[in-house]
Coordinates of N, CA and C and ligand atoms in Angstrom, one line a residue:
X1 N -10.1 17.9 -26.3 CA -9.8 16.8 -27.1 C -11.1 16.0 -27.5
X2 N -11.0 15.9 -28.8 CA -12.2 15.0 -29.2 C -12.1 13.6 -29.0
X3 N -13.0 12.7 -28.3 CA -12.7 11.7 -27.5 C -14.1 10.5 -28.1
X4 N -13.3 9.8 -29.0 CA -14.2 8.7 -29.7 C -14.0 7.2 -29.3
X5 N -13.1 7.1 -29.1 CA -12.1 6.0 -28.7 C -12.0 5.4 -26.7
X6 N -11.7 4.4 -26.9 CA -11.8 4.2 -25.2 C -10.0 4.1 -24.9
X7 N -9.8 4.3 -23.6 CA -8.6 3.9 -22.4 C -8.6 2.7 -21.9
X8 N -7.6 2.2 -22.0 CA -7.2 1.0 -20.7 C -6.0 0.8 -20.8
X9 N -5.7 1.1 -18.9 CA -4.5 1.6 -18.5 C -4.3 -0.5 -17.9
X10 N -3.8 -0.6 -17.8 CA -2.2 -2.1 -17.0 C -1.5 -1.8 -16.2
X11 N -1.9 -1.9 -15.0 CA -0.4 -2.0 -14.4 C -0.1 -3.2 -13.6
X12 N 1.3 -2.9 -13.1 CA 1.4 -4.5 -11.9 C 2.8 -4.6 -12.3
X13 N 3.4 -5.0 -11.4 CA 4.6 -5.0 -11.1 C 5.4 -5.6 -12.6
X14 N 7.0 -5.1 -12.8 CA 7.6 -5.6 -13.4 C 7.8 -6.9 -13.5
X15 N 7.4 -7.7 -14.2 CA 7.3 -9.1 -14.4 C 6.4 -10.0 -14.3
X16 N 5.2 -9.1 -14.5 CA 4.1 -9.6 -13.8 C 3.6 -10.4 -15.1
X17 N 3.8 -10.1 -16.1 CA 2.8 -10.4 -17.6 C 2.0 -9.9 -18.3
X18 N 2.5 -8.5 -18.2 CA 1.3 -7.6 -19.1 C 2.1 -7.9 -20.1
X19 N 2.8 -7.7 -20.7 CA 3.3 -8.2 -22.0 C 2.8 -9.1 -22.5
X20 N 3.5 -10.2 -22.2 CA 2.9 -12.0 -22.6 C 1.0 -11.8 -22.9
X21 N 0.5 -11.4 -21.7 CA -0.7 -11.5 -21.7 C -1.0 -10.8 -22.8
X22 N -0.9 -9.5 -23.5 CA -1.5 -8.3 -24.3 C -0.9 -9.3 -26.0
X23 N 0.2 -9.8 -25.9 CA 0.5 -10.6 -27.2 C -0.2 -11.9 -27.3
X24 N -0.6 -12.9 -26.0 CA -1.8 -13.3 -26.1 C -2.9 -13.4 -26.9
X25 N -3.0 -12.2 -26.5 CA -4.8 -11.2 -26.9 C -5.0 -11.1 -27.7
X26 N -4.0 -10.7 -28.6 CA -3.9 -9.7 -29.8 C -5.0 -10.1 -30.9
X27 N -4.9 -10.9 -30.7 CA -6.1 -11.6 -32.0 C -7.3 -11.2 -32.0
X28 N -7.5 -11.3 -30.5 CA -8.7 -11.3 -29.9 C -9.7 -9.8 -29.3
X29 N -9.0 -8.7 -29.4 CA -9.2 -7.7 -29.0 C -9.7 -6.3 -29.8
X30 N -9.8 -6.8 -31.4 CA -10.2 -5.8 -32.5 C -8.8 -4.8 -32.3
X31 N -9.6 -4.0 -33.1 CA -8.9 -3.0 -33.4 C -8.2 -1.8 -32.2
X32 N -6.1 -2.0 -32.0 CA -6.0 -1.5 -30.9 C -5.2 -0.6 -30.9
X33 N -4.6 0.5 -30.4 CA -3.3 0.8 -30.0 C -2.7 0.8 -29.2
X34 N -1.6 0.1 -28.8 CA -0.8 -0.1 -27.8 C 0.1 1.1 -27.8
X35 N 0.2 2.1 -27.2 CA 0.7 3.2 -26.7 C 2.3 2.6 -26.2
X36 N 3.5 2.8 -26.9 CA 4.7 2.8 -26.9 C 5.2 4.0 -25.4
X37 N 5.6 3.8 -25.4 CA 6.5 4.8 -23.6 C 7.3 5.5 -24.4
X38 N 8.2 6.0 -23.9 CA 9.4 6.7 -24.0 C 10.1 7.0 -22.7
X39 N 11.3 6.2 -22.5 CA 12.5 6.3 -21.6 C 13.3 6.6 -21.5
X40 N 13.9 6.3 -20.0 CA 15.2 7.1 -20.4 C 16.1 5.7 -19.4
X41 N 15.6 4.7 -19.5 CA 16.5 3.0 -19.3 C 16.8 2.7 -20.2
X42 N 18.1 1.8 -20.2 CA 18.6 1.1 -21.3 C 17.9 0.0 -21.7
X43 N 17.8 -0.2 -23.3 CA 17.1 -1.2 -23.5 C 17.7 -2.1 -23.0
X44 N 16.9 -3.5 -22.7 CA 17.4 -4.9 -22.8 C 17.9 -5.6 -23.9
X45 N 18.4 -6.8 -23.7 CA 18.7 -7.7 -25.1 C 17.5 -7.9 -25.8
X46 N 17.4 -7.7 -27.0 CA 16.0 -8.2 -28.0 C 15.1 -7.0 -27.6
X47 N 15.5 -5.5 -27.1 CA 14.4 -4.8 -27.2 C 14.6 -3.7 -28.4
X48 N 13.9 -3.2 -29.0 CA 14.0 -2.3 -30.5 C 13.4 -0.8 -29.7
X49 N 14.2 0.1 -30.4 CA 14.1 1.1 -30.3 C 12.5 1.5 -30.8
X50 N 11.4 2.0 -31.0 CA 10.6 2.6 -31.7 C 9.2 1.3 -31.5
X51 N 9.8 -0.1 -31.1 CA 9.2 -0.8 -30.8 C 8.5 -1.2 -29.5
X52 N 9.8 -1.4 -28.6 CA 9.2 -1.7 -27.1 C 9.3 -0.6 -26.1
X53 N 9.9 0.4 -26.6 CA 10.0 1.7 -26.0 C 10.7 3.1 -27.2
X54 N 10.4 4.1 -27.1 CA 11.6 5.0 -27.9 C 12.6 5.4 -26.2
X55 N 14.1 4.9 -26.7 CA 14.8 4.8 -25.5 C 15.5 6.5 -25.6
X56 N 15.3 7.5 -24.8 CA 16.1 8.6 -24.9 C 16.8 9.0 -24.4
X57 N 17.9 10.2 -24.2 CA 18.6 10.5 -23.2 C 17.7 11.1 -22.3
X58 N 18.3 11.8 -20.9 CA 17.6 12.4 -20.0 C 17.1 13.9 -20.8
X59 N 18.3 14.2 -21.0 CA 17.9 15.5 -21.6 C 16.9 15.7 -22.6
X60 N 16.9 14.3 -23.1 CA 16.0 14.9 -24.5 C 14.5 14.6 -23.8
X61 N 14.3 13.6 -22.7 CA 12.6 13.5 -21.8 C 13.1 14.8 -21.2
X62 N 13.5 15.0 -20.9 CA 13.5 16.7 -20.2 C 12.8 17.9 -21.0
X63 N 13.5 17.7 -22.2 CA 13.1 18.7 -23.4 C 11.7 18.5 -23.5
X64 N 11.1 17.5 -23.8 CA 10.0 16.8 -24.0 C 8.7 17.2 -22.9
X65 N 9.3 17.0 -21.9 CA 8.6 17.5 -20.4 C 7.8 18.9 -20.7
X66 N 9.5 20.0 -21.0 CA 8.8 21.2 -21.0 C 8.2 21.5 -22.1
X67 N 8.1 20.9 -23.1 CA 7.4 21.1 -24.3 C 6.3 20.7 -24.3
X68 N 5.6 19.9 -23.1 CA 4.5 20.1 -22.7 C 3.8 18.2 -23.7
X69 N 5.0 17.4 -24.3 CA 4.7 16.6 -24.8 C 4.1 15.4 -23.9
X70 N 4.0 15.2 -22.8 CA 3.2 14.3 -22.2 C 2.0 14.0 -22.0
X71 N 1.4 13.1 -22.0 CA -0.5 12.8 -21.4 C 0.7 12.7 -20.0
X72 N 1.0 11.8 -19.1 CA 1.6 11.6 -18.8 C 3.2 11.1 -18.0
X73 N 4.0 11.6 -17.5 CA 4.9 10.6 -17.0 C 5.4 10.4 -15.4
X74 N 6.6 9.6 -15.2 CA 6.7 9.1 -14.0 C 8.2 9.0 -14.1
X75 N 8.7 9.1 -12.4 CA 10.2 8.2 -12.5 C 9.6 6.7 -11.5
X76 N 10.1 5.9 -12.4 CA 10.3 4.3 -12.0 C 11.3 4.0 -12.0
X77 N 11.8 3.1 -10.8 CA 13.0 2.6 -11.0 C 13.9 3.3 -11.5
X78 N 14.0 4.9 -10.5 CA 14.9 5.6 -11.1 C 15.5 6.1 -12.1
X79 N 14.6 6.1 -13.2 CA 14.5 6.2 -14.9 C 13.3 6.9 -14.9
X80 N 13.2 7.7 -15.9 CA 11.8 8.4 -16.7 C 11.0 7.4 -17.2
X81 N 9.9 7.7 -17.3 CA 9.0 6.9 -18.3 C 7.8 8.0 -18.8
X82 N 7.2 7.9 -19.8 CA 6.2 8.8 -20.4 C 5.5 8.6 -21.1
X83 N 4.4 8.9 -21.7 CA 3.3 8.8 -22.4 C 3.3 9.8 -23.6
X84 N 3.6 9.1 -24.7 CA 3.3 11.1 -25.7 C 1.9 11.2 -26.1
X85 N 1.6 12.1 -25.8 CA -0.1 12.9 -26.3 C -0.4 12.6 -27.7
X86 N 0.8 12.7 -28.6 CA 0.0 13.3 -29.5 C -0.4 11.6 -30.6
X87 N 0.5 10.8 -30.7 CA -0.1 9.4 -31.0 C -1.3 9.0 -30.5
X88 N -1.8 9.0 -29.2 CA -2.5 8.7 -28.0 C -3.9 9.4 -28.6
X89 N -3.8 10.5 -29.0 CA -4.7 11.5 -29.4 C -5.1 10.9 -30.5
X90 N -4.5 10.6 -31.7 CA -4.6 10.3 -33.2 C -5.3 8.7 -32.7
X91 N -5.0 7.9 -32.1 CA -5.7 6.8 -32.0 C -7.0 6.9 -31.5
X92 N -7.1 8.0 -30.7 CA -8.8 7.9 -30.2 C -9.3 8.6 -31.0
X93 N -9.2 9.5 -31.9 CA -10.2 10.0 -33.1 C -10.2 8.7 -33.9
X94 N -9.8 8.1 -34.1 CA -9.8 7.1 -34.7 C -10.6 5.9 -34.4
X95 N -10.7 6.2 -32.8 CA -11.8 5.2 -32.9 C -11.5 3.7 -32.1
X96 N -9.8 3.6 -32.1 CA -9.4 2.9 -31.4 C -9.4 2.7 -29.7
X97 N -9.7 1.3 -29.1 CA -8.8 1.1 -27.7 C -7.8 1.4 -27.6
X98 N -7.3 2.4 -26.8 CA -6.0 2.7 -26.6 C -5.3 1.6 -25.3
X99 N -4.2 1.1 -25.4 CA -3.9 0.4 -24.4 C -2.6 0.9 -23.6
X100 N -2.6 1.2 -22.2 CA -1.8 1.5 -21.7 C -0.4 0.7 -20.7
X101 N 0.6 0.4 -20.4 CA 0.9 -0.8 -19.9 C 1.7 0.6 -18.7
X102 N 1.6 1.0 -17.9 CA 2.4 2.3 -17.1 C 2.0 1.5 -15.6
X103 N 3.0 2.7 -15.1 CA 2.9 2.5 -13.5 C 1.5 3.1 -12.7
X104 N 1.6 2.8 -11.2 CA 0.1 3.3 -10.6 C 0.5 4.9 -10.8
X105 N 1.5 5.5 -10.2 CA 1.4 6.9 -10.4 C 0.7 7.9 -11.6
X106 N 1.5 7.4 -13.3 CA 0.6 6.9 -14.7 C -0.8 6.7 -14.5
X107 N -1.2 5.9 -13.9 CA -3.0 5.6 -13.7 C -3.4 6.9 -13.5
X108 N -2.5 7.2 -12.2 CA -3.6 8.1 -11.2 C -3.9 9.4 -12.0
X109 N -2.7 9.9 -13.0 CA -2.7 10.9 -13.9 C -3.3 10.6 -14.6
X110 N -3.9 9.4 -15.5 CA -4.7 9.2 -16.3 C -5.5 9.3 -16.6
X111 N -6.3 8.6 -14.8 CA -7.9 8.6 -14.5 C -8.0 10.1 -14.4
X112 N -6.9 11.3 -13.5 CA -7.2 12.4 -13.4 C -8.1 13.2 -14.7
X113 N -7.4 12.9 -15.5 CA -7.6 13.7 -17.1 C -8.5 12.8 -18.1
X114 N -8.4 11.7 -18.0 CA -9.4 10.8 -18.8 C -10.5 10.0 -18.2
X115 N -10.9 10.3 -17.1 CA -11.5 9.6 -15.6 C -12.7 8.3 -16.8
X116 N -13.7 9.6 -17.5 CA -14.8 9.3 -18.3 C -14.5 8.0 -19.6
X117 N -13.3 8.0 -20.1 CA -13.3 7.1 -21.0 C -12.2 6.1 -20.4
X118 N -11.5 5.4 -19.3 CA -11.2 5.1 -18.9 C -11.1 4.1 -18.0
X119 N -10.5 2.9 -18.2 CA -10.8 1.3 -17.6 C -9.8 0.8 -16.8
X120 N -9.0 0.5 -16.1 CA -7.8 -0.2 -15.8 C -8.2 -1.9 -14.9
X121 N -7.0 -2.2 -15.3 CA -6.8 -3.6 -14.5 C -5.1 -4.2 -14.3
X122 N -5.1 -4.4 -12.6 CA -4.0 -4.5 -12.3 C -3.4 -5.8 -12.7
X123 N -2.6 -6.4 -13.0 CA -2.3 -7.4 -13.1 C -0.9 -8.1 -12.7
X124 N -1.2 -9.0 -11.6 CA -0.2 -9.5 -10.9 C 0.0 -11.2 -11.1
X125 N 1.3 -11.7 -10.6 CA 1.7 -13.4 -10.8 C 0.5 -13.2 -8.6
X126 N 0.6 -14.5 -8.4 CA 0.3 -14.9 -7.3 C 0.6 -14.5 -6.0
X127 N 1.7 -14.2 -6.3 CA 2.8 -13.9 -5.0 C 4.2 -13.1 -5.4
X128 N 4.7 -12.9 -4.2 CA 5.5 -12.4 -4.1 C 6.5 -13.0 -4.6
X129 N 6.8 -14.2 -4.3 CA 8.0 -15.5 -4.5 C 7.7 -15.5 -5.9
X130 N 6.2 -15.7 -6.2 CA 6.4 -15.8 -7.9 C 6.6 -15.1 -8.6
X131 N 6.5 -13.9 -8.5 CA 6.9 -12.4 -9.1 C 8.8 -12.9 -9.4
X132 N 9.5 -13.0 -8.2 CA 10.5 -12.9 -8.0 C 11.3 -14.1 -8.8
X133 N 10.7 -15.4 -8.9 CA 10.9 -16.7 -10.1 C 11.0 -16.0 -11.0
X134 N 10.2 -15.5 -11.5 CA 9.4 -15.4 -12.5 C 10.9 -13.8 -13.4
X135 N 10.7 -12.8 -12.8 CA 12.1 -11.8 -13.4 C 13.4 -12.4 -13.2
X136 N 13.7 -13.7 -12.6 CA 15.1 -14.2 -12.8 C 14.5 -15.0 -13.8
X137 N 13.6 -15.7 -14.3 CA 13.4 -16.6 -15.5 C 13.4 -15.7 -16.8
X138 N 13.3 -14.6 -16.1 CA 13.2 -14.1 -17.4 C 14.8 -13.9 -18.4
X139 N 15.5 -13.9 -17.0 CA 17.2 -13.9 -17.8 C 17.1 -11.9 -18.5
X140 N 16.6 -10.8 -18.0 CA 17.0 -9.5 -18.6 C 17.4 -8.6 -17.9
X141 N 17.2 -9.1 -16.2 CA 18.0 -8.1 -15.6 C 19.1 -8.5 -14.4
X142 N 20.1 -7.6 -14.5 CA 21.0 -8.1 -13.4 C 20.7 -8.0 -12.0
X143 N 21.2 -8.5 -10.7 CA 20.4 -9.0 -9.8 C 19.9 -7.2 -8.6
X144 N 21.1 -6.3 -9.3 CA 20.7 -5.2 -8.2 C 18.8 -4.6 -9.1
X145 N 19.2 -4.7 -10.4 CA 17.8 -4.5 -10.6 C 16.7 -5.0 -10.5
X146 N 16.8 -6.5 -10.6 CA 15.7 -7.3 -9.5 C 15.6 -7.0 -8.2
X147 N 16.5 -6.9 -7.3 CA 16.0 -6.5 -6.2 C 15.3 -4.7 -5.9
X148 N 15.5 -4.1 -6.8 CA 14.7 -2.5 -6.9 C 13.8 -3.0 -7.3
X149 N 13.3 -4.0 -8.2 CA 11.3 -4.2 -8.8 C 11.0 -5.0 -7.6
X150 N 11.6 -5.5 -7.1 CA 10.7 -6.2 -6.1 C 10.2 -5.6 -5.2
X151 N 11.0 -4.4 -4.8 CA 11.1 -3.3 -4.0 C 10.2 -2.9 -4.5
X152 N 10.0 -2.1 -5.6 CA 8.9 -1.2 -6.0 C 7.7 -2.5 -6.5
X153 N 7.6 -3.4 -6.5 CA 6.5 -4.3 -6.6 C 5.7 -4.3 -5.0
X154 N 6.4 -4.2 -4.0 CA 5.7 -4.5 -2.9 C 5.2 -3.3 -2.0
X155 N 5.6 -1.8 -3.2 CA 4.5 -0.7 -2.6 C 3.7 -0.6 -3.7
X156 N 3.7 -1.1 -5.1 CA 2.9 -0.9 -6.2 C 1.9 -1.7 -5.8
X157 N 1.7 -3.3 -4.8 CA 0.6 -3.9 -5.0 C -0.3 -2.9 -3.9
X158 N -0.1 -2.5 -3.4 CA -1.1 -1.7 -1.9 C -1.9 -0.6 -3.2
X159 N -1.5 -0.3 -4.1 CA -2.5 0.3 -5.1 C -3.5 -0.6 -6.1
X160 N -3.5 -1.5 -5.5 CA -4.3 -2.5 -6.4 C -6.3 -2.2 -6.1
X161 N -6.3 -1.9 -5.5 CA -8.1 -1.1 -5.0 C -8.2 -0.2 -6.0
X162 N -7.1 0.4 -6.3 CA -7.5 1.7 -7.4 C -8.0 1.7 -8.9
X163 N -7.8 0.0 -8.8 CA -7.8 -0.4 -10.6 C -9.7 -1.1 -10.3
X164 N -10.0 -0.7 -11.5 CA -11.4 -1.2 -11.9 C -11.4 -2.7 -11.9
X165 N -10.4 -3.8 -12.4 CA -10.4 -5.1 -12.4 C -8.7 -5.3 -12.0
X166 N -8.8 -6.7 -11.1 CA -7.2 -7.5 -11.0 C -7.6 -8.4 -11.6
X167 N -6.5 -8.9 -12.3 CA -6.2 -10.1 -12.7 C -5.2 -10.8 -12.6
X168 N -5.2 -11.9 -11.8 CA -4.2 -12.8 -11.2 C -3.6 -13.3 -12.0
X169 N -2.4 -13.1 -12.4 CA -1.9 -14.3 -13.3 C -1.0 -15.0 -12.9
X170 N -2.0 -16.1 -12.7 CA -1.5 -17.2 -12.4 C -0.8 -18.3 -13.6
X171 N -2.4 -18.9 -14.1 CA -2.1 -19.3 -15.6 C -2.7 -18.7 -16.5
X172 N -1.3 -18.6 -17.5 CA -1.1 -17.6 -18.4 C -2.4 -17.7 -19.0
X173 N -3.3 -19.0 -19.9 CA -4.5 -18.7 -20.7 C -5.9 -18.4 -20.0
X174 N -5.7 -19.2 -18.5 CA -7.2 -18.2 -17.6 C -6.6 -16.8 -17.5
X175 N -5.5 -16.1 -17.5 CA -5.0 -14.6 -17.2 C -5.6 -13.9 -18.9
X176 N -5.2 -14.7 -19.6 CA -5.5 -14.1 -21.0 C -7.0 -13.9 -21.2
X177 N -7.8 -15.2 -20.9 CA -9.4 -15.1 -21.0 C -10.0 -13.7 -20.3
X178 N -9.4 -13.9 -19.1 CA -9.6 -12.9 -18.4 C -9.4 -11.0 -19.1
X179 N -8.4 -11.0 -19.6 CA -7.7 -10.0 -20.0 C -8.9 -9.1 -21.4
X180 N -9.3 -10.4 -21.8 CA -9.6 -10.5 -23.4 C -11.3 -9.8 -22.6
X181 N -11.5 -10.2 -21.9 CA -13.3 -9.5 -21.3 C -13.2 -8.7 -20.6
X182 N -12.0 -8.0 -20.2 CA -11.7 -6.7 -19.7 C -11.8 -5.8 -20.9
X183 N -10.8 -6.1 -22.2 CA -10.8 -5.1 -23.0 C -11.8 -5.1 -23.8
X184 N -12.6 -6.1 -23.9 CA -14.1 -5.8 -24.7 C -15.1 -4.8 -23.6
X185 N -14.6 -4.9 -22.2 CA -16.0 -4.0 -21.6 C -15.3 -2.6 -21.7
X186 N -13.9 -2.3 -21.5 CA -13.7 -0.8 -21.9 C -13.4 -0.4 -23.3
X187 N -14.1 -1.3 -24.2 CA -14.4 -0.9 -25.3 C -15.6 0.0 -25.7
X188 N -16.7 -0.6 -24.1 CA -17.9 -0.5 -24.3 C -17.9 0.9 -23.6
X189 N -17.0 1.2 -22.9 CA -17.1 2.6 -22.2 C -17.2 3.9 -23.0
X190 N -18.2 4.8 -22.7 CA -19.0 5.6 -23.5 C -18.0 6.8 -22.9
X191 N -17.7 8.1 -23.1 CA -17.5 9.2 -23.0 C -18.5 9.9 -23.0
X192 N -18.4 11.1 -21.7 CA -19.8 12.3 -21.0 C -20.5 12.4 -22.5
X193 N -19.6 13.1 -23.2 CA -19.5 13.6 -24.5 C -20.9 12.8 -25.0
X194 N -20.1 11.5 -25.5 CA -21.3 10.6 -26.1 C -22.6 10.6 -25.6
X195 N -23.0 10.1 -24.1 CA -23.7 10.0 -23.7 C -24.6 10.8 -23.5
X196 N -24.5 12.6 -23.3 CA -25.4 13.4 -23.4 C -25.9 13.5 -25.0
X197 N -24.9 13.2 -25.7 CA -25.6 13.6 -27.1 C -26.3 11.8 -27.4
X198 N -26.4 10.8 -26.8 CA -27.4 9.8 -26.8 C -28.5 10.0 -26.3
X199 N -28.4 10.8 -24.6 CA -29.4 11.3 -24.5 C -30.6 12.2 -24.7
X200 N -29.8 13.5 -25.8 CA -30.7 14.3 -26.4 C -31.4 13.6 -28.1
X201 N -30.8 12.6 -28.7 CA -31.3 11.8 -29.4 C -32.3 10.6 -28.9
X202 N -32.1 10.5 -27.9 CA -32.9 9.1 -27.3 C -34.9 9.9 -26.9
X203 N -34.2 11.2 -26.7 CA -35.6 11.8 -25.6 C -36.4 12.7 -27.1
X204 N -35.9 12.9 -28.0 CA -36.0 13.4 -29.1 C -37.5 13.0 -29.9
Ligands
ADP301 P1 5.8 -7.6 -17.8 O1 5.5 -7.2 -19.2 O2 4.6 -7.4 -16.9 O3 7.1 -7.0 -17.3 P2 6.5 -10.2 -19.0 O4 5.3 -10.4 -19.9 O5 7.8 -9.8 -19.6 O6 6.1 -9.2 -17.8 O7 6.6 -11.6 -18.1 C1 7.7 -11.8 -17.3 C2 8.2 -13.2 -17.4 O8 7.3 -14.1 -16.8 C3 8.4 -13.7 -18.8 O9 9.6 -14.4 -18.9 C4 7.2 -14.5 -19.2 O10 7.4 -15.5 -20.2 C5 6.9 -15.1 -17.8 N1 5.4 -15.4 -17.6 C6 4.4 -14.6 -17.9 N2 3.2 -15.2 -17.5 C7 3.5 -16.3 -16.9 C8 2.8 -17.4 -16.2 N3 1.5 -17.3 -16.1 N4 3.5 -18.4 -15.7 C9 4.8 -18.5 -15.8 N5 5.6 -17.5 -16.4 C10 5.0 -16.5 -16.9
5GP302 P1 10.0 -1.9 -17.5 O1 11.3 -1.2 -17.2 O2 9.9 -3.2 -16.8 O3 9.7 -1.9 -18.9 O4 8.9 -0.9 -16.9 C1 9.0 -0.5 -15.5 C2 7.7 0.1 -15.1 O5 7.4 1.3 -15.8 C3 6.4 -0.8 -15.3 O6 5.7 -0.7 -14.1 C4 5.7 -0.1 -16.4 O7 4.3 -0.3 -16.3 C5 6.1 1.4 -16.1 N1 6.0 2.2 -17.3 C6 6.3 1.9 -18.6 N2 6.0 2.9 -19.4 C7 5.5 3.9 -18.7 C8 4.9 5.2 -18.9 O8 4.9 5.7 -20.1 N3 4.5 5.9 -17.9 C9 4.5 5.4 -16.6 N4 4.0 6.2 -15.6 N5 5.0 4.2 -16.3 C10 5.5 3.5 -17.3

């Protein structure tokens, strides 16, 4: 793959504010792509098909699987989630930050295959208690599925060493400041690629 463009993967528990925070940003972050998922959960109220996810049946992420269409995926919360290649691909020739919002499992397959152009930062509320405010404020899920994120929030934070930067979100516009100088420095991240051929130009 021709690799022009940078990575930066997001993770951190459901409800944490990668969302809020990335719409925050937006202004602020040049030119980006936000890498859409593909699932196999039901949307929420006010979520769009093609928008905040492409929502699919099992079978059709199944089909998908073996067709070899993934950079990555994962089961969360007992649902699929995935990455398609080939968008992912068209944005880094392009030149774009790709932005990733997936789970630690996602990372770990990410950095596996993209290690070199690749940045992550975990992003969590304070606590535990605030996590848990914070997905009943949100009014989108019913209470057996809050209690599964919380669940999967409190083996997701023990992967937090694995991310290049955390960011506490505490308050929302120091979380954003923060956010906003993460994605300018893995903008700055070079690919092997690049760098040997800087090197044989530099010694030239
Ligand atoms: P994620 O995308 O990580 O699942 P969201 O961006 O949907 O999380 O945020 C979860 C909820 O928490 C939303 O209702 C959002 O408005 C709220 N929220 C986000 N950041 C903060 C903050 N710093 N303080 C209080 N509430 C917040
Ligand atoms: P939610 O259901 O709250 O939208 O997302 C649940 C979890 O799935 C979050 O931790 C989110 O980061 C993760 N997720 C969303 N899309 C993907 C994806 O494409 N791949 C992986 N591995 N995880 C994803």
């Amino acid at each position: 793959m021709q690799k022009r463009g940078a990575i930066l993967v997001l993770s951190g528990p459901s409800g944490a504010g990668k969302s809020t925070i990335i719409n925050a940003a937006s202004e602020e972050i040049g030119d980006y792509y936000f890498s859409i998922s593909t699932t196999t959960r039901n949307p929420r109220v006010g979520e769009k098909n093609g928008v905040d996810y492409f929502f699919v049946t099992k079978e059709d992420f199944e089909e998908d699987i073996k067709a070899g269409n993934f950079l990555e995926y994962a089961e969360v919360h007992g649902n699929y989630y995935g990455t398609s290649l080939k968008p992912v691909r068209e944005a880094l020739v392009e030149g774009k930050l790709v932005i990733f919002d997936i789970d630690v499992q996602g990372h770990r397959l990410v950095r596996a295959k993209m290690n070199d152009i690749t940045t992550s930062a975990f992003i969590t509320p304070p606590t535990l208690i605030e996590l848990e405010k914070r997905l009943r404020a949100r009014c989108t899920d019913d209470e057996s599925v809050i209690i599964n994120r919380i669940e999967n929030a409190k083996s997701e934070i023990r992967a937090v060493g694995e991310y290049d930067f955390t960011i506490i979100n505490d308050n929302i516009e120091d979380a954003t400041r923060k956010f906003i100088i993460v994605a300018k420095a893995a903008r700055l991240k070079q690919s092997r690629e690049d760098e040997d051929k800087f090197i044989t130009e530099w010694l030239a």
